[in-house]
Coordinates of C-alpha atoms in Angstrom, one line a residue:
Chain A
X111 CA -67.0 15.2 20.5
X112 CA -68.0 12.9 17.6
X113 CA -69.1 9.5 18.8
X114 CA -67.8 7.4 15.9
X115 CA -64.6 8.2 14.1
X116 CA -65.1 9.3 10.5
X117 CA -68.9 9.3 10.8
X118 CA -69.2 13.1 10.4
X119 CA -66.9 13.0 7.4
X120 CA -69.2 10.3 5.8
X121 CA -72.2 12.4 6.5
X122 CA -70.7 15.6 5.0
X123 CA -69.7 13.6 1.9
X124 CA -73.4 12.7 1.4
X125 CA -74.4 16.4 0.9
X126 CA -73.3 17.5 -2.6
X127 CA -73.9 21.2 -1.8
X128 CA -71.4 21.2 1.0
X129 CA -68.6 20.5 -1.5
X130 CA -69.4 23.5 -3.6
X131 CA -67.4 26.7 -2.9
X132 CA -69.3 30.0 -2.7
X133 CA -69.0 32.6 -5.5
X134 CA -66.1 34.1 -3.5
X135 CA -64.3 30.8 -3.4
X136 CA -65.1 30.2 0.3
X137 CA -66.1 26.9 1.9
X138 CA -69.8 26.9 2.5
X139 CA -70.5 27.1 6.2
X140 CA -74.2 26.4 6.4
X141 CA -75.6 27.5 9.8
X142 CA -79.3 28.0 8.8
X143 CA -80.8 24.6 9.1
X144 CA -83.6 25.9 11.3
X145 CA -84.8 27.7 8.1
X146 CA -84.3 24.7 5.8
X147 CA -81.8 21.8 5.9
X148 CA -79.5 20.7 3.1
X149 CA -80.4 17.5 1.3
X150 CA -78.3 14.3 1.0
X151 CA -77.7 12.7 -2.4
X152 CA -80.1 9.8 -1.6
X153 CA -83.0 12.2 -1.2
X154 CA -82.2 14.1 -4.4
X155 CA -81.8 10.8 -6.3
X156 CA -85.2 9.6 -5.0
X157 CA -86.8 12.6 -6.8
X158 CA -84.9 11.9 -10.0
X159 CA -85.8 8.1 -9.8
X160 CA -89.5 8.9 -9.5
X161 CA -89.6 11.2 -12.5
X162 CA -87.2 9.1 -14.6
X163 CA -88.5 5.6 -13.8
X164 CA -92.1 5.5 -12.5
X165 CA -93.8 8.9 -12.8
X166 CA -97.6 8.2 -12.7
X167 CA -100.5 9.3 -10.7
X168 CA -101.5 7.3 -7.6
X169 CA -104.6 5.6 -6.3
X170 CA -106.2 5.3 -9.8
X171 CA -104.2 3.8 -12.6
X172 CA -104.3 0.0 -13.1
X173 CA -101.0 -0.1 -15.1
X174 CA -97.7 -1.1 -13.6
X175 CA -96.2 2.4 -13.4
X176 CA -99.2 3.6 -11.4
X177 CA -99.0 0.6 -9.1
X178 CA -95.4 1.3 -8.4
X179 CA -95.9 5.0 -7.8
X180 CA -98.8 4.2 -5.4
X181 CA -96.8 1.6 -3.6
X182 CA -93.7 3.9 -3.1
X183 CA -96.0 6.7 -2.0
X184 CA -97.8 4.6 0.6
X185 CA -94.5 3.0 1.7
X186 CA -93.2 6.6 2.4
X187 CA -96.3 7.0 4.7
X188 CA -95.2 3.8 6.6
X189 CA -91.7 5.2 7.0
X190 CA -92.9 8.4 8.4
X191 CA -95.3 6.6 10.8
X192 CA -92.4 4.4 12.1
X193 CA -90.2 7.5 12.4
X194 CA -92.5 9.0 15.0
X195 CA -94.1 5.8 16.4
X196 CA -97.5 6.4 14.9
X197 CA -99.9 4.1 13.0
X198 CA -99.8 4.5 9.2
X199 CA -103.4 5.8 9.0
X200 CA -102.5 8.6 11.4
X201 CA -100.1 10.2 8.9
X202 CA -101.7 12.9 6.8
X203 CA -99.6 14.4 4.0
X204 CA -99.6 18.2 3.9
X205 CA -97.4 20.8 2.2
X206 CA -95.7 21.9 5.5
X207 CA -96.2 22.5 9.2
X208 CA -98.2 25.7 8.4
X209 CA -100.7 23.8 6.4
X210 CA -101.0 21.1 9.1
X211 CA -101.7 23.7 11.8
X212 CA -104.3 25.4 9.5
X213 CA -106.0 22.1 8.8
X214 CA -106.4 21.4 12.5
X215 CA -107.5 25.0 13.2
X216 CA -110.2 24.9 10.5
X217 CA -111.4 21.3 10.7
X218 CA -111.0 20.4 14.4
X219 CA -111.1 24.0 15.6
X220 CA -114.3 25.1 13.9
X221 CA -116.1 22.0 15.1
X222 CA -114.9 22.0 18.7
X223 CA -114.0 25.5 19.9
X224 CA -116.7 27.8 21.1
X225 CA -117.1 31.3 22.5
X226 CA -115.6 31.4 26.0
X227 CA -113.2 28.5 25.5
X228 CA -109.5 29.2 25.9
X229 CA -106.7 28.3 23.6
X230 CA -103.3 28.1 25.3
X231 CA -100.1 28.9 23.3
X232 CA -96.6 29.9 24.4
X233 CA -94.8 33.1 24.0
X234 CA -92.2 31.4 21.8
X235 CA -94.6 30.4 19.0
X236 CA -93.6 30.9 15.4
X237 CA -96.2 32.9 13.5
X238 CA -97.4 29.6 11.8
X239 CA -98.5 28.3 15.2
X240 CA -99.9 31.7 16.3
X241 CA -101.8 33.4 13.5
X242 CA -104.1 30.4 12.6
X243 CA -105.2 30.4 16.3
X244 CA -105.7 34.2 16.3
X245 CA -108.1 33.7 13.3
X246 CA -109.8 30.7 15.0
X247 CA -110.3 32.9 18.2
X248 CA -111.8 35.6 16.0
X249 CA -114.1 33.2 14.3
X250 CA -115.3 31.6 17.5
X251 CA -115.0 34.2 20.2
X252 CA -112.4 32.0 22.1
X253 CA -109.7 33.5 24.3
X254 CA -106.0 33.2 23.6
X255 CA -103.6 32.6 26.5
X256 CA -99.9 32.2 26.6
X257 CA -97.4 30.2 28.7
X258 CA -94.8 32.9 29.6
X259 CA -91.1 32.8 29.2
X260 CA -88.5 34.6 31.4
X261 CA -85.8 37.0 30.1
X262 CA -83.7 34.0 28.9
X263 CA -86.5 32.4 27.0
X264 CA -87.1 29.7 29.6
X265 CA -90.6 28.5 30.2
X266 CA -92.3 29.6 33.4
X267 CA -94.8 26.8 34.2
X268 CA -95.7 28.0 37.7
X269 CA -99.2 29.0 36.6
X270 CA -99.8 26.3 34.1
X271 CA -102.9 24.8 35.8
X272 CA -104.5 28.2 36.0
X273 CA -103.8 28.8 32.4
X274 CA -105.2 25.4 31.5
X275 CA -108.5 26.1 33.3
X276 CA -111.3 26.2 30.7
X277 CA -108.8 25.4 27.9
X278 CA -110.0 23.4 24.8
X279 CA -106.7 23.3 23.0
X280 CA -103.0 23.7 23.8
X281 CA -100.8 24.5 20.7
X282 CA -97.1 24.7 21.5
X283 CA -93.7 24.5 19.8
X284 CA -91.7 21.4 20.7
X285 CA -88.5 23.5 20.1
X286 CA -88.4 27.3 19.7
X287 CA -87.1 28.3 16.2
X288 CA -85.6 31.5 17.6
X289 CA -84.0 30.5 20.9
X290 CA -83.9 26.7 20.7
X291 CA -85.8 26.3 24.0
X292 CA -87.1 22.7 24.3
X293 CA -90.6 22.6 25.8
X294 CA -91.0 19.9 28.5
X295 CA -93.8 18.0 26.8
X296 CA -93.7 15.3 29.5
X297 CA -94.9 18.0 31.9
X298 CA -97.3 20.0 29.7
X299 CA -99.2 17.2 27.9
X300 CA -100.4 15.2 30.9
X301 CA -101.5 18.3 32.7
X302 CA -103.3 19.6 29.6
X303 CA -105.1 16.3 29.3
X304 CA -106.0 16.4 32.9
X305 CA -107.6 19.7 32.3
X306 CA -109.5 18.3 29.3
X307 CA -107.5 20.0 26.6
X308 CA -106.4 18.6 23.3
X309 CA -102.7 19.2 22.5
X310 CA -101.2 20.1 19.2
X311 CA -97.4 20.1 19.1
X312 CA -95.7 22.2 16.4
X313 CA -92.8 19.9 15.7
X314 CA -91.2 21.8 12.9
X315 CA -88.0 22.2 14.9
X316 CA -88.6 19.1 17.1
X317 CA -88.9 16.2 14.7
X318 CA -85.6 17.0 12.8
X319 CA -83.5 17.1 15.9
X320 CA -85.0 15.0 18.7
X321 CA -86.1 11.4 18.9
X322 CA -89.9 11.7 18.8
X323 CA -92.5 9.0 19.8
X324 CA -95.9 10.5 19.6
X325 CA -97.5 7.7 21.6
X326 CA -95.0 8.0 24.4
X327 CA -95.6 11.8 24.4
X328 CA -99.3 11.2 24.1
X329 CA -99.6 14.2 21.7
X330 CA -103.0 14.5 20.0
X331 CA -101.6 16.3 17.0
X332 CA -97.9 16.6 15.9
X333 CA -97.0 18.7 12.9
X334 CA -93.7 18.8 11.0
X335 CA -92.1 19.7 7.6
X336 CA -89.9 17.6 5.3
X337 CA -87.5 20.3 4.2
X338 CA -86.2 21.0 7.7
X339 CA -85.2 17.4 8.1
X340 CA -83.2 16.5 4.9
X341 CA -86.4 16.1 2.8
X342 CA -87.7 18.2 -0.1
X343 CA -89.8 21.4 0.2
X344 CA -93.6 21.2 -0.2
X345 CA -94.2 18.1 1.8
X346 CA -95.0 17.7 5.5
X347 CA -97.0 15.7 7.9
X348 CA -99.9 16.1 10.2
X349 CA -100.0 13.3 12.8
X350 CA -103.3 13.0 14.5
X351 CA -104.7 10.3 16.8
X352 CA -106.9 8.2 14.7
X353 CA -110.0 8.7 16.8
X354 CA -109.6 12.5 16.5
X355 CA -109.0 12.4 12.7
X356 CA -112.0 10.1 12.3
X357 CA -114.2 12.7 13.9
X358 CA -113.0 15.6 11.8
X359 CA -114.7 17.1 8.7
X360 CA -112.7 17.6 5.5
X361 CA -110.6 20.8 5.2
X362 CA -109.9 20.8 1.4
X363 CA -112.3 18.8 -0.7
X364 CA -112.3 17.4 -4.2
X365 CA -110.8 14.3 -5.8
X366 CA -109.1 11.5 -3.9
X367 CA -110.7 12.2 -0.6
X368 CA -114.1 10.7 -1.3
X369 CA -115.9 7.4 -0.8
X370 CA -119.0 8.1 -3.0
X371 CA -120.0 11.2 -4.9
X372 CA -123.4 12.1 -6.2
X373 CA -124.5 15.4 -7.8
X374 CA -126.0 16.6 -4.6
X375 CA -124.2 14.6 -1.8
X376 CA -120.8 13.1 -1.1
X377 CA -119.5 10.7 1.5
X378 CA -115.9 11.1 2.4
X379 CA -113.0 8.7 2.6
X380 CA -111.6 7.6 6.0
X381 CA -108.5 9.4 7.3
X382 CA -105.8 10.0 6.3
X383 CA -107.1 10.3 2.7
X384 CA -110.1 12.4 3.8
X385 CA -107.6 15.2 4.2
X386 CA -105.6 14.7 1.0
X387 CA -107.8 16.2 -1.7
X388 CA -106.4 16.3 -5.2
X389 CA -103.2 14.7 -6.6
X390 CA -100.7 14.6 -3.8
X391 CA -97.1 15.7 -3.8
X392 CA -96.0 12.2 -4.9
X393 CA -92.3 12.7 -5.6
X394 CA -91.6 14.8 -2.5
X395 CA -93.5 12.4 -0.2
X396 CA -91.4 9.5 -1.5
X397 CA -88.1 11.4 -1.1
X398 CA -89.3 12.5 2.4
X399 CA -89.5 8.8 3.2
X400 CA -85.8 8.4 2.1
X401 CA -84.9 11.4 4.2
X402 CA -86.2 9.9 7.5
X403 CA -84.6 6.6 6.6
X404 CA -81.3 8.5 6.3
X405 CA -81.9 10.1 9.7
X406 CA -82.7 6.7 11.2
X407 CA -79.5 5.3 9.7
X408 CA -77.6 8.1 11.4
X409 CA -79.6 7.6 14.6
X410 CA -81.7 10.3 16.2
X411 CA -79.9 9.8 19.6
X412 CA -76.6 10.5 17.7
X413 CA -78.2 13.6 16.1
X414 CA -79.2 15.0 19.5
X415 CA -75.9 14.3 21.1
X416 CA -73.9 15.7 18.2
X417 CA -76.0 18.9 18.2
X418 CA -75.8 19.2 22.0
X419 CA -72.0 18.9 22.0
X420 CA -71.7 21.4 19.1
X421 CA -74.1 23.9 20.8
X422 CA -72.0 23.6 24.0
X423 CA -68.8 24.3 22.0
X424 CA -70.5 27.3 20.2
X425 CA -71.8 28.8 23.4
X426 CA -68.3 28.6 24.9
X427 CA -66.6 30.1 21.8
X428 CA -69.2 32.9 21.4
X429 CA -68.8 33.8 25.1
X430 CA -65.3 34.9 24.2
X431 CA -66.8 37.9 22.4
X432 CA -69.1 38.9 25.3
X433 CA -66.6 41.4 26.7
X434 CA -66.8 43.2 23.3
X435 CA -70.5 43.5 23.4
X436 CA -71.7 40.2 21.9
X437 CA -75.1 39.4 23.4
X438 CA -76.2 35.7 23.5
X439 CA -80.0 35.2 23.9
X440 CA -81.9 32.2 25.1
X441 CA -81.1 29.5 27.7
X442 CA -77.3 29.0 28.2
X443 CA -77.7 25.4 29.1
X444 CA -77.0 23.2 26.0
X445 CA -79.2 20.5 27.5
X446 CA -82.2 22.9 27.4
X447 CA -81.9 23.9 23.8
X448 CA -81.7 22.3 20.4
X449 CA -78.9 23.5 18.2
X450 CA -80.2 27.1 17.9
X451 CA -78.3 30.2 19.1
X452 CA -79.5 33.8 18.7
X453 CA -77.1 36.7 19.2
X454 CA -76.2 40.3 18.4
X455 CA -72.7 41.9 18.2
X456 CA -72.7 45.3 20.0
X457 CA -74.3 48.0 17.8
X458 CA -73.9 46.0 14.6
X459 CA -77.4 45.3 13.2
X460 CA -78.1 41.6 12.6
X461 CA -78.5 42.2 8.9
X462 CA -75.1 43.9 8.6
X463 CA -73.5 41.0 10.6
X464 CA -75.2 38.5 8.3
X465 CA -74.0 40.3 5.2
X466 CA -70.4 40.4 6.5
X467 CA -70.6 36.7 7.4
X468 CA -72.0 36.0 3.9
X469 CA -68.8 37.3 2.4
X470 CA -66.9 34.5 4.3
X471 CA -69.3 31.9 3.0
X472 CA -71.2 31.7 6.3
X473 CA -75.0 31.5 6.1
X474 CA -76.9 32.6 9.2
X475 CA -80.5 34.0 9.5
X476 CA -81.0 37.6 10.6
X477 CA -84.3 39.2 11.5
X478 CA -87.3 38.5 13.6
X479 CA -87.4 34.8 12.7
X480 CA -91.2 34.9 12.3
X481 CA -91.5 35.5 16.1
X482 CA -92.3 39.2 16.1
X483 CA -94.3 39.2 19.4
X484 CA -91.3 37.6 21.2
X485 CA -88.9 40.1 19.7
X486 CA -91.1 42.9 20.9
X487 CA -91.4 41.4 24.4
X488 CA -87.7 41.0 24.6
X489 CA -86.9 44.4 23.1
X490 CA -84.9 43.0 20.3
X491 CA -85.4 44.6 16.8
X492 CA -83.5 41.7 15.1
X493 CA -81.1 39.0 16.0
X494 CA -78.6 36.9 14.1
X495 CA -79.3 33.1 14.4
X496 CA -76.9 30.2 13.9
X497 CA -78.6 26.8 13.8
X498 CA -76.9 23.4 13.5
X499 CA -77.6 20.0 12.0
X500 CA -75.9 16.7 11.5
X501 CA -73.4 18.0 8.9
X502 CA -72.0 20.9 11.0
X503 CA -68.7 20.6 12.9
X504 CA -66.5 22.6 15.3
X505 CA -64.8 23.9 12.2
X506 CA -68.1 25.6 11.2
X507 CA -68.3 27.2 14.7
X508 CA -64.7 28.4 14.4
X509 CA -65.5 29.9 10.9
X510 CA -68.5 31.7 12.5
X511 CA -66.2 33.2 15.2
X512 CA -63.7 34.3 12.6
X513 CA -66.5 36.0 10.7
X514 CA -67.7 37.7 13.9
X515 CA -64.1 38.9 14.4
X516 CA -64.1 40.4 10.9
X517 CA -67.4 42.2 11.6
X518 CA -66.0 43.5 14.8
X519 CA -62.9 44.8 13.0
X520 CA -64.9 46.5 10.2
X521 CA -67.1 48.2 12.8
X522 CA -64.2 49.2 14.9
X523 CA -65.2 47.1 17.9
Chain B
X129 CA -70.3 43.7 0.3
X130 CA -67.8 44.0 3.1
X131 CA -66.5 47.0 1.1
X132 CA -69.8 48.7 2.0
X133 CA -68.8 49.2 5.7
X134 CA -66.5 52.1 5.1
X135 CA -65.8 54.8 7.6
X136 CA -68.2 57.4 6.2
X137 CA -71.1 54.8 6.2
X138 CA -70.4 53.8 9.8
X139 CA -70.1 57.5 10.7
X140 CA -73.6 58.2 9.3
X141 CA -74.9 55.0 11.0
X142 CA -73.5 56.0 14.4
X143 CA -74.0 59.7 14.0
X144 CA -77.0 60.2 11.8
X145 CA -77.5 63.7 10.3
X146 CA -80.8 65.4 10.7
X147 CA -82.0 62.7 13.1
X148 CA -85.1 63.5 15.2
X149 CA -88.2 65.5 14.8
X150 CA -89.3 68.9 13.4
X151 CA -91.5 71.4 15.3
X152 CA -93.3 72.3 12.1
X153 CA -94.2 69.4 9.8
X154 CA -95.6 70.2 6.4
X155 CA -95.1 66.7 4.9
X156 CA -94.3 63.4 6.5
X157 CA -94.3 59.6 5.9
X158 CA -93.1 56.4 7.5
X159 CA -92.8 52.8 6.4
X160 CA -91.0 49.6 7.3
X161 CA -89.4 46.8 5.4
X162 CA -91.5 43.8 6.4
X163 CA -88.7 41.4 5.5
X164 CA -86.3 42.8 8.2
X165 CA -88.3 45.2 10.3
X166 CA -86.2 48.3 9.4
X167 CA -88.2 51.5 10.0
X168 CA -87.8 55.0 8.7
X169 CA -89.9 58.2 9.3
X170 CA -89.3 61.4 7.4
X171 CA -90.6 64.8 8.3
X172 CA -90.3 67.9 6.0
X173 CA -90.7 71.6 6.6
X174 CA -91.5 73.4 3.3
X175 CA -91.2 77.0 2.1
X176 CA -92.9 77.8 -1.2
X177 CA -92.5 74.2 -2.5
X178 CA -88.9 73.9 -1.4
X179 CA -87.6 71.6 1.4
X180 CA -86.5 74.1 4.1
X181 CA -85.7 71.5 6.7
X182 CA -85.9 67.7 7.2
X183 CA -85.6 65.2 10.0
X184 CA -85.6 61.4 9.9
X185 CA -86.0 58.8 12.6
X186 CA -86.1 55.1 12.7
X187 CA -84.1 52.0 13.4
X188 CA -82.5 49.3 11.4
X189 CA -79.2 48.3 9.8
X190 CA -76.3 50.4 8.8
X191 CA -77.3 50.4 5.2
X192 CA -80.9 51.7 5.8
X193 CA -79.9 54.3 8.4
X194 CA -76.8 55.6 6.7
X195 CA -78.5 55.9 3.3
X196 CA -81.4 57.8 4.9
X197 CA -79.0 60.1 6.7
X198 CA -77.2 60.9 3.5
X199 CA -80.4 61.5 1.7
X200 CA -81.5 64.1 4.2
X201 CA -78.3 66.1 3.4
X202 CA -79.0 65.9 -0.3
X203 CA -82.6 67.1 -0.2
X204 CA -82.3 70.3 1.9
X205 CA -83.1 73.2 -0.4
X206 CA -84.5 70.9 -3.1
X207 CA -87.9 71.5 -4.7
X208 CA -90.5 69.1 -3.6
X209 CA -91.3 68.2 -7.2
X210 CA -87.6 67.2 -7.6
X211 CA -87.7 65.2 -4.4
X212 CA -90.6 63.2 -5.9
X213 CA -88.5 62.4 -9.0
X214 CA -85.4 61.2 -7.2
X215 CA -84.3 57.8 -8.5
X216 CA -82.4 55.0 -6.8
X217 CA -79.2 56.3 -8.6
X218 CA -79.2 59.2 -6.2
X219 CA -78.9 56.9 -3.2
X220 CA -76.4 54.6 -4.9
X221 CA -74.3 57.7 -5.7
X222 CA -74.4 58.9 -2.1
X223 CA -73.4 55.5 -0.6
X224 CA -70.7 55.2 -3.3
X225 CA -70.5 51.4 -3.1
X226 CA -72.3 48.6 -4.8
X227 CA -75.2 47.1 -2.8
X228 CA -76.0 43.4 -3.1
X229 CA -79.5 42.6 -4.4
X230 CA -80.5 41.1 -1.1
X231 CA -79.8 44.4 0.7
X232 CA -81.2 46.8 -2.0
X233 CA -84.5 47.2 -0.1
X234 CA -82.5 48.4 3.0
X235 CA -80.8 51.1 0.9
X236 CA -84.0 52.2 -0.7
X237 CA -86.3 52.4 2.3
X238 CA -85.3 56.0 3.2
X239 CA -85.9 57.2 -0.4
X240 CA -89.2 55.4 -0.6
X241 CA -90.4 57.1 2.6
X242 CA -89.0 60.5 1.5
X243 CA -90.8 60.3 -1.9
X244 CA -94.0 59.2 -0.1
X245 CA -93.8 62.4 2.0
X246 CA -93.3 64.4 -1.2
X247 CA -96.2 63.0 -3.1
X248 CA -98.5 62.5 -0.1
X249 CA -99.1 58.8 -0.6
X250 CA -97.1 55.7 -0.4
X251 CA -94.5 55.6 -3.2
X252 CA -93.3 52.5 -4.9
X253 CA -89.9 50.8 -4.2
X254 CA -87.3 52.9 -6.1
X255 CA -85.4 49.8 -7.1
X256 CA -88.5 48.3 -8.8
X257 CA -89.3 51.4 -10.9

């Protein structure tokens, strides 16, 4: 399964937390990377280096420390731009995907969406790519529409052109955080553009796991978070086409985003700094740059193939429990999903299952995964979710299955 | 935590006592745990300030449903004033096994809803009092 002998062992050795046993003395089996990923030593070290060696504010000081901090911070922007095939001035630093979506909803949305316009989402959206658009629709009188999914969480695109009629904006998850479904952006984006709509892709679960080139995709906005892709919390990226960003008013305002300020009037800096008011999250941006360098070193094609193979193995192993009431949700084709599997064991509630797995050192998410409308549509009150990343192995899947076996025994299944 | 899933807990989970609805409802409340979506509803029939009958309904994990079920057995015949004063220790005594901090809200949901019914407004979380 693993392309290069010893590569996975090298990767695992780069993550200090994976070598720490749990409080019960178990090996940590971390299967919740869709919530947040673990961090390699190089990323942690980058944070320490900034604070120990060149901590200073950026874009203002004339002394050497400030110059180095500014250079490292702006170099991180270059690294992120290269990672997704963008221009450097199209990378706006934000706290996370949620902030990026809100920035677009308020800045671009307030200026461009009018009563009677439609905003097209999908039924798989995370709350962070749903609630900001509900609020925009309430502010403007726009109508929300949804690309439907079938009972296995596969997109139904038959009526796409009708859904796009009158649409100002399409906002859609590249990868579903609950079911792993990959949206065929190569189908949706050209048709959205043909209908005159701008497309925002919520890449929170896409950028960490799939090779992304925003120019090849022709996405207008692409949003993603550092902490789900080996980087720190509190730093994320809004990619926007330069001509779109250049036409947008500020979202937050204050220092660092201005050109000239008078007591009565202010002119604003060009993007991306127009959208970066106040002192930025310097350390985390720099460490995020190190994280994407690490991913490029591993190779995003390798990441995808590793996760696809591991998902195929997990689907096959989990299927062994189906005769005893294990329900597996989402598409069953490993090529159609990205390292995420939602499931339930008979009448064992997902929280009970997760608690029992926890006693074996296995971390899975249980609940509604911030997709409550999807859960309601499907009739699931909660699901357990295992999600994979570069440091997971077949041994982790085997541990998961042993944990499920324990839960089945405790519940007399 | 795996100690929690004992036979009597699973028995209350799969065969909850006093589950359903009352014909005569003198006090009632319902709430959910927004973190996990567990839901509990409690209905009380009163006779001179005393709980004559009780029913609960809802959905959720074994911890939330079993602790609610056991609670209904405890409060039948109890004065409403005493129901309002029940502490988390009552629930922990009923379940008989340590609850991990991450699951404490699950165990306390039933008590919170019951106390809400008793005092006529949403009660606080018993584990935070």
